[in-house]
Amino acid sequence: MLLKTPKATPPDPEALALQALVFLMADDDRLARFLGLTGLDGNAVRELAHDPHGLGAVLDYLLGFEPLLLEFAAEIGVDPAVIAAQRRRLPD
């Protein structure tokens, strides 16, 4: 008899995006690049945490830079494809 390994439940898309935002803010270089490319300031970044559209933009940012995406995915133990799939569950 073959036993199937249960599939892990994918992370909630908003929770995943919040993790991504924390990941970006945890490193000065990552944060500086994020702020520089997005034109956001500290107040705007805090507002992202409460906006599903902004959270989607955070995941878009990671998905647009593969080395950073892979680093984040490895840190939280999630396949990068899961991050892309969960991004599609957030509004544009």
Short mmCIF file of N, CA, C and O in Angstrom, two decimals, residues 8-13 16 59 63 69 73 76-89:
data_model
loop_
_atom_site.label_atom_id
_atom_site.label_comp_id
_atom_site.label_asym_id
_atom_site.label_seq_id
_atom_site.Cartn_x
_atom_site.Cartn_y
_atom_site.Cartn_z
N ALA A 8 1.52 20.31 1.78
CA ALA A 8 1.45 21.43 2.72
C ALA A 8 0.46 22.46 2.18
O ALA A 8 0.36 22.68 0.99
N THR A 9 -0.27 23.05 3.09
CA THR A 9 -1.19 24.10 2.71
C THR A 9 -0.39 25.32 2.30
O THR A 9 0.53 25.73 3.03
N PRO A 10 -0.70 25.90 1.15
CA PRO A 10 0.06 27.08 0.74
C PRO A 10 -0.19 28.22 1.72
O PRO A 10 -1.26 28.33 2.30
N PRO A 11 0.80 29.07 1.89
CA PRO A 11 0.63 30.19 2.82
C PRO A 11 -0.42 31.16 2.31
O PRO A 11 -0.65 31.29 1.10
N ASP A 12 -1.09 31.82 3.22
CA ASP A 12 -2.04 32.86 2.88
C ASP A 12 -1.30 33.94 2.08
O ASP A 12 -0.19 34.33 2.46
N PRO A 13 -1.87 34.42 0.98
CA PRO A 13 -1.12 35.37 0.14
C PRO A 13 -0.76 36.67 0.87
O PRO A 13 0.34 37.20 0.68
N LEU A 16 2.05 35.87 3.28
CA LEU A 16 3.28 35.67 2.51
C LEU A 16 3.88 37.01 2.09
O LEU A 16 5.09 37.23 2.20
N LEU A 59 5.16 41.41 -3.72
CA LEU A 59 5.47 40.11 -4.34
C LEU A 59 5.90 40.31 -5.79
O LEU A 59 6.79 39.59 -6.27
N LEU A 63 9.24 38.85 -7.45
CA LEU A 63 9.14 38.01 -8.65
C LEU A 63 9.90 38.60 -9.83
O LEU A 63 10.28 37.89 -10.75
N LEU A 69 14.18 36.64 -5.15
CA LEU A 69 13.08 35.69 -5.00
C LEU A 69 13.59 34.36 -4.44
O LEU A 69 13.00 33.81 -3.51
N ALA A 73 12.57 32.72 -0.93
CA ALA A 73 11.94 31.40 -0.93
C ALA A 73 12.72 30.42 -0.07
O ALA A 73 12.13 29.65 0.70
N ILE A 76 12.23 31.16 3.75
CA ILE A 76 10.96 30.76 4.37
C ILE A 76 10.58 29.31 4.05
O ILE A 76 9.56 28.82 4.52
N GLY A 77 11.41 28.63 3.24
CA GLY A 77 11.17 27.22 2.95
C GLY A 77 9.98 26.97 2.04
O GLY A 77 9.25 26.01 2.23
N VAL A 78 9.81 27.83 1.04
CA VAL A 78 8.70 27.71 0.11
C VAL A 78 9.25 27.69 -1.31
O VAL A 78 10.20 28.41 -1.63
N ASP A 79 8.66 26.88 -2.16
CA ASP A 79 9.04 26.85 -3.57
C ASP A 79 8.69 28.20 -4.20
O ASP A 79 7.59 28.73 -3.95
N PRO A 80 9.58 28.76 -5.02
CA PRO A 80 9.26 30.04 -5.67
C PRO A 80 7.96 30.01 -6.48
O PRO A 80 7.27 31.02 -6.59
N ALA A 81 7.60 28.85 -7.02
CA ALA A 81 6.35 28.74 -7.77
C ALA A 81 5.14 28.99 -6.87
O ALA A 81 4.12 29.51 -7.34
N VAL A 82 5.25 28.65 -5.60
CA VAL A 82 4.16 28.91 -4.65
C VAL A 82 3.99 30.42 -4.48
O VAL A 82 2.87 30.92 -4.41
N ILE A 83 5.10 31.13 -4.43
CA ILE A 83 5.04 32.58 -4.28
C ILE A 83 4.33 33.19 -5.50
O ILE A 83 3.45 34.04 -5.35
N ALA A 84 4.68 32.72 -6.68
CA ALA A 84 4.03 33.22 -7.90
C ALA A 84 2.54 32.89 -7.89
O ALA A 84 1.70 33.73 -8.25
N ALA A 85 2.19 31.70 -7.47
CA ALA A 85 0.78 31.30 -7.43
C ALA A 85 0.00 32.14 -6.42
O ALA A 85 -1.13 32.56 -6.70
N GLN A 86 0.59 32.38 -5.28
CA GLN A 86 -0.10 33.17 -4.26
C GLN A 86 -0.21 34.63 -4.68
O GLN A 86 -1.16 35.31 -4.31
N ARG A 87 0.75 35.11 -5.46
CA ARG A 87 0.66 36.49 -5.97
C ARG A 87 -0.61 36.67 -6.79
O ARG A 87 -1.27 37.70 -6.73
N ARG A 88 -0.96 35.65 -7.55
CA ARG A 88 -2.14 35.74 -8.42
C ARG A 88 -3.43 35.83 -7.60
O ARG A 88 -4.47 36.22 -8.14
N ARG A 89 -3.37 35.52 -6.33
CA ARG A 89 -4.55 35.59 -5.47
C ARG A 89 -4.75 36.99 -4.88
O ARG A 89 -5.78 37.24 -4.25
#
